[in-house]
Amino acid sequence: VATPAIAAAGVLALAAGTKYILDRPSRAYDNNVGEEYDAWTEEGVLEYYWGEHIHLGYYTDEERAKGYKKKDFIEAKKDFVYEMLKWSECEEKPARILDCGCGIGGTSRLLAKNFPDSKVTGITLSPNQVKRGTELAKEQNLPNVEFKVMNALEMEFEDNTFDLVWACESGEHMPDKKKYVESMTRVLKPGGSIVIATWCQREEGNSPFTEDDKENLRFLYEEWAHPYFVSKEEYVRLMEGTGSLEKVKTEDWVKETIDSWRHSIWVGVWDPWIVVFKGPGIWYKTVREIVTLERMHRAFDRGLMEYGMMKGKKKAIDVKED
């Protein structure tokens, strides 16, 4: 009789210990974003499952009604780029495009294909991402796209360089959101468009975060090297605060993107072999990723997090006559 009780106690203790470990974030921000993405790129698991686009996908109401798992996960990401481009209201043929926080360059290459007469530049902190992005551009015969290792807060470009500044899921990693917005605005040409997509925490307003909210946010900050999130309303304030942007608008695309979190888990369930063959270190890391993906889903589902879409135009320079 004692043996089953001891076994049950052992299982409970193991479960409690596992939960304790997985509930403790392991990759807090410490100027380590480039190193983290170097590691993810070298491992190859993220690219295997997510394809060339390291961002969430887009699901229409009809697709969600049929079941998100019926949609191709990688195609959903491409659809997001097309929807973001449409929403940006940028000019018909932007000559120079900046992809600020480009990952391995999936969006940069898609924009280069969409605008063959444009020059697209992608920047990232990760040398491995630049290497991989350049390889894929060469394979796809895209001479109008280039990738550079560059800090988005210390960009080396001249003022008023780009017709379109594009930032998709890079703001999460920025330790200074104000400087991030100001830097992108500086390199944007007068009359040009800026469009930002980023995970945001809700605006507190008259509903302060509970202790549970704060604990959940802390985990989401510290598991994937995020210094902090801000609200989409704060992004609007930052954009308007530059004094250079007009027609600033925001939307919440949680409904269109939330299925990506669990869809990401399912693609691994359907095809686990790359992880299986990578060995115990990747097994552990993958389990942590699954836990974080589910916690992200729940945070967005209950309104703690929002998917912020922001856009604006840079004001034209006034030319005064003598």
XYZ file of C-alpha atoms in Angstrom:
322
model
C 0.000 0.000 0.000
C 2.837 2.333 0.798
C 4.518 1.869 -2.579
C 1.774 3.521 -4.689
C 1.560 6.373 -2.181
C 5.301 6.923 -2.338
C 5.186 6.781 -6.144
C 2.328 9.278 -6.236
C 4.183 11.599 -3.890
C 7.247 11.325 -6.107
C 5.231 12.189 -9.212
C 3.677 15.189 -7.472
C 7.069 16.366 -6.264
C 8.502 15.996 -9.771
C 5.563 17.915 -11.257
C 5.911 20.671 -8.674
C 9.639 20.903 -9.279
C 9.170 21.032 -13.044
C 6.540 23.763 -12.722
C 8.838 25.735 -10.418
C 11.673 25.581 -12.973
C 9.482 26.439 -15.957
C 7.800 29.320 -14.123
C 11.159 30.999 -13.545
C 12.224 33.042 -16.586
C 15.688 32.167 -17.853
C 16.669 34.796 -20.452
C 16.255 38.252 -18.969
C 17.304 41.232 -21.061
C 20.964 42.106 -20.555
C 21.983 43.661 -23.879
C 21.850 40.054 -25.114
C 19.324 40.277 -27.967
C 21.923 39.776 -30.688
C 23.417 36.776 -28.870
C 19.987 35.168 -28.368
C 19.102 35.534 -32.042
C 22.547 34.291 -33.049
C 21.833 31.127 -31.050
C 18.312 30.663 -32.448
C 19.616 31.126 -35.997
C 22.476 28.673 -35.521
C 20.189 26.023 -34.004
C 17.888 26.187 -37.029
C 14.787 25.074 -35.125
C 13.046 28.445 -35.302
C 13.577 28.739 -39.064
C 12.477 25.131 -39.572
C 9.090 25.764 -37.968
C 8.535 29.484 -38.574
C 10.137 29.728 -42.004
C 11.772 32.983 -43.077
C 9.443 35.163 -41.004
C 10.067 35.449 -37.258
C 6.770 37.143 -36.460
C 3.136 36.219 -35.944
C 0.764 35.303 -38.758
C -2.525 36.764 -39.960
C -5.826 34.854 -39.881
C -9.057 36.139 -41.414
C -12.430 35.673 -39.734
C -13.281 33.011 -42.306
C -10.050 31.121 -41.673
C -10.566 31.256 -37.929
C -14.140 29.996 -38.316
C -12.862 26.992 -40.310
C -10.109 26.377 -37.746
C -6.718 28.056 -37.691
C -4.910 24.708 -37.942
C -6.209 24.296 -41.493
C -4.147 27.289 -42.625
C -0.507 26.876 -43.576
C 1.464 28.345 -40.669
C 4.190 29.893 -42.820
C 1.688 31.312 -45.331
C -0.064 33.034 -42.421
C 3.147 34.971 -41.793
C 3.416 36.073 -45.403
C -0.226 37.163 -45.256
C 0.638 39.292 -42.238
C 3.266 41.159 -44.271
C 0.798 41.838 -47.086
C -1.872 43.032 -44.642
C 0.621 45.245 -42.803
C 1.782 46.710 -46.113
C -1.800 47.455 -47.140
C -2.566 49.001 -43.751
C 0.562 51.185 -43.858
C -0.866 53.313 -46.697
C 2.671 53.849 -47.960
C 3.328 55.289 -51.389
C 2.818 53.010 -54.380
C 6.517 52.532 -55.136
C 8.805 53.494 -52.229
C 12.346 53.859 -53.577
C 14.148 53.113 -50.282
C 12.779 50.806 -47.589
C 14.194 50.132 -44.119
C 13.258 46.914 -42.297
C 14.184 47.803 -38.723
C 14.821 44.568 -36.835
C 14.728 42.288 -39.860
C 15.432 38.862 -38.377
C 16.706 36.556 -41.118
C 15.114 38.907 -43.629
C 11.868 37.215 -44.631
C 9.966 40.490 -44.802
C 12.886 42.325 -46.423
C 12.975 39.784 -49.236
C 9.198 39.781 -49.643
C 9.231 43.575 -49.943
C 12.151 43.363 -52.389
C 10.097 40.998 -54.551
C 7.015 43.187 -54.257
C 8.999 46.337 -55.159
C 11.668 45.147 -57.641
C 12.744 48.717 -58.422
C 13.210 49.593 -54.737
C 16.268 49.144 -52.537
C 15.488 47.349 -49.282
C 17.829 47.439 -46.278
C 17.347 45.180 -43.264
C 19.145 45.780 -39.972
C 19.588 43.485 -36.966
C 21.912 43.068 -33.988
C 22.635 39.456 -34.973
C 25.584 38.673 -37.302
C 24.174 35.179 -37.821
C 20.878 36.647 -39.027
C 22.705 38.940 -41.466
C 24.658 35.943 -42.795
C 21.538 33.809 -43.192
C 19.490 36.639 -44.684
C 22.207 37.357 -47.253
C 22.419 33.662 -48.179
C 18.668 33.460 -48.775
C 18.660 36.687 -50.815
C 21.381 35.248 -53.056
C 19.495 31.945 -53.417
C 16.360 33.869 -54.400
C 18.265 36.155 -56.814
C 17.351 39.399 -55.053
C 20.077 41.975 -55.699
C 17.887 44.828 -54.410
C 18.050 43.777 -50.745
C 20.937 44.036 -48.282
C 21.439 43.255 -44.607
C 23.569 45.040 -42.021
C 24.499 44.508 -38.379
C 23.300 47.743 -36.826
C 21.720 48.986 -33.611
C 18.296 50.504 -34.308
C 18.964 53.066 -31.563
C 22.232 54.179 -33.180
C 21.530 53.986 -36.899
C 24.311 55.131 -39.208
C 22.037 56.320 -42.018
C 21.707 59.959 -43.013
C 18.608 61.915 -42.052
C 15.655 61.622 -44.448
C 16.923 58.481 -46.216
C 13.952 56.106 -46.477
C 10.511 56.377 -48.086
C 9.156 53.564 -45.900
C 10.354 52.577 -42.429
C 9.012 49.185 -41.427
C 9.332 47.717 -37.922
C 7.715 44.352 -37.234
C 8.110 42.838 -33.766
C 11.395 44.553 -32.988
C 10.129 47.174 -30.524
C 9.703 44.488 -27.867
C 13.495 44.224 -27.547
C 14.249 47.947 -27.464
C 15.504 49.242 -24.094
C 14.505 52.818 -25.011
C 11.178 52.998 -26.881
C 11.356 56.794 -27.200
C 14.761 56.681 -28.877
C 13.564 53.783 -31.048
C 10.691 55.869 -32.436
C 12.837 58.995 -32.765
C 15.613 57.110 -34.589
C 13.213 55.651 -37.142
C 11.565 59.025 -37.623
C 14.939 60.704 -38.194
C 15.840 58.448 -41.133
C 12.364 58.681 -42.688
C 11.986 61.103 -45.604
C 9.421 63.928 -45.390
C 6.183 62.533 -46.814
C 7.353 58.996 -46.104
C 5.490 56.350 -44.096
C 6.383 54.601 -40.869
C 4.561 51.438 -39.789
C 5.169 49.532 -36.556
C 3.820 46.169 -35.406
C 4.699 45.128 -31.877
C 3.476 43.285 -28.814
C 2.111 45.769 -26.290
C 0.886 45.536 -22.745
C -2.483 47.126 -22.143
C -2.780 50.732 -21.054
C -3.241 50.774 -17.294
C -5.377 53.924 -17.127
C -7.919 53.511 -14.348
C -7.251 49.752 -14.109
C -3.820 49.296 -12.516
C -2.063 45.984 -13.031
C -2.778 43.387 -10.359
C 0.077 41.509 -8.707
C -0.808 38.553 -10.940
C -0.622 40.812 -14.002
C 2.785 42.080 -12.932
C 4.088 38.554 -12.364
C 2.861 37.435 -15.780
C 4.431 40.457 -17.456
C 7.695 39.872 -15.636
C 7.845 36.335 -17.035
C 7.094 37.548 -20.560
C 9.769 40.231 -20.238
C 12.456 37.953 -18.858
C 12.013 34.724 -20.826
C 12.636 36.171 -24.291
C 15.054 39.050 -23.566
C 12.494 41.868 -23.485
C 13.447 44.884 -21.351
C 9.785 45.947 -21.058
C 6.618 46.506 -23.106
C 4.526 49.654 -23.428
C 0.945 50.218 -24.557
C -0.052 51.020 -28.114
C -1.356 54.324 -26.775
C 2.130 55.089 -25.463
C 3.541 54.405 -28.913
C 1.110 56.950 -30.327
C 2.245 59.490 -27.728
C 5.880 58.790 -28.599
C 5.228 59.134 -32.323
C 3.285 62.371 -31.941
C 5.918 63.562 -29.468
C 8.573 63.612 -32.176
C 6.838 66.663 -33.635
C 7.681 65.284 -37.082
C 4.924 62.732 -37.601
C 1.297 63.320 -38.529
C -1.751 61.168 -39.287
C -0.688 58.807 -36.497
C -3.125 55.941 -36.016
C -3.233 52.713 -34.052
C -5.189 49.452 -34.061
C -5.170 46.257 -32.033
C -4.691 43.142 -34.186
C -5.044 40.545 -31.434
C -7.971 38.848 -33.174
C -6.037 38.545 -36.423
C -2.817 37.205 -34.851
C -3.599 35.347 -31.609
C -3.949 31.930 -33.230
C -0.249 32.055 -34.143
C 0.793 31.182 -30.600
C -0.943 27.807 -30.409
C -0.471 27.147 -34.119
C 3.276 27.390 -33.459
C 2.972 24.669 -30.824
C 0.958 22.404 -33.114
C 3.449 22.535 -36.006
C 6.011 21.127 -33.573
C 3.629 18.391 -32.423
C 2.949 17.358 -36.026
C 6.639 17.298 -36.935
C 8.866 16.918 -33.860
C 11.837 15.218 -35.461
C 14.244 18.131 -35.840
C 13.952 18.680 -32.077
C 14.199 14.969 -31.274
C 17.477 14.628 -33.148
C 19.010 17.811 -31.658
C 19.453 16.247 -28.230
C 18.601 17.016 -24.570
C 19.728 20.663 -24.570
C 17.293 21.557 -27.345
C 14.572 19.353 -25.779
C 14.718 21.424 -22.609
C 14.810 24.712 -24.512
C 11.853 23.620 -26.662
C 9.765 22.763 -23.607
C 10.470 26.240 -22.264
C 9.434 27.746 -25.622
C 6.140 25.808 -25.559
C 5.384 27.078 -22.055
C 6.140 30.653 -23.124
C 4.048 30.382 -26.293
C 1.064 29.235 -24.231
C 1.597 31.972 -21.655
C 1.740 34.527 -24.465
C -1.538 33.191 -25.872
C -3.240 33.489 -22.497
C -1.898 37.002 -21.881
C -3.244 38.210 -25.242
C -6.498 36.285 -24.805
C -7.336 37.941 -21.489
C -6.375 41.439 -22.585
C -3.180 41.822 -20.581
C -1.334 42.042 -23.897
C -2.401 43.673 -27.167
C -1.021 43.492 -30.692
C -0.208 47.098 -31.447
C -0.261 48.418 -35.007
C 0.899 52.020 -35.415
C 1.431 54.143 -38.503
C 2.135 57.733 -39.462
C 3.530 60.084 -42.105
C 6.505 62.377 -41.764
C 5.537 65.994 -42.198
C 6.755 67.768 -45.312
C 9.554 70.297 -44.842
C 8.308 73.839 -45.161
C 10.270 75.777 -47.761
C 10.170 79.497 -46.963
C 10.699 82.042 -49.698
C 13.187 84.864 -49.100
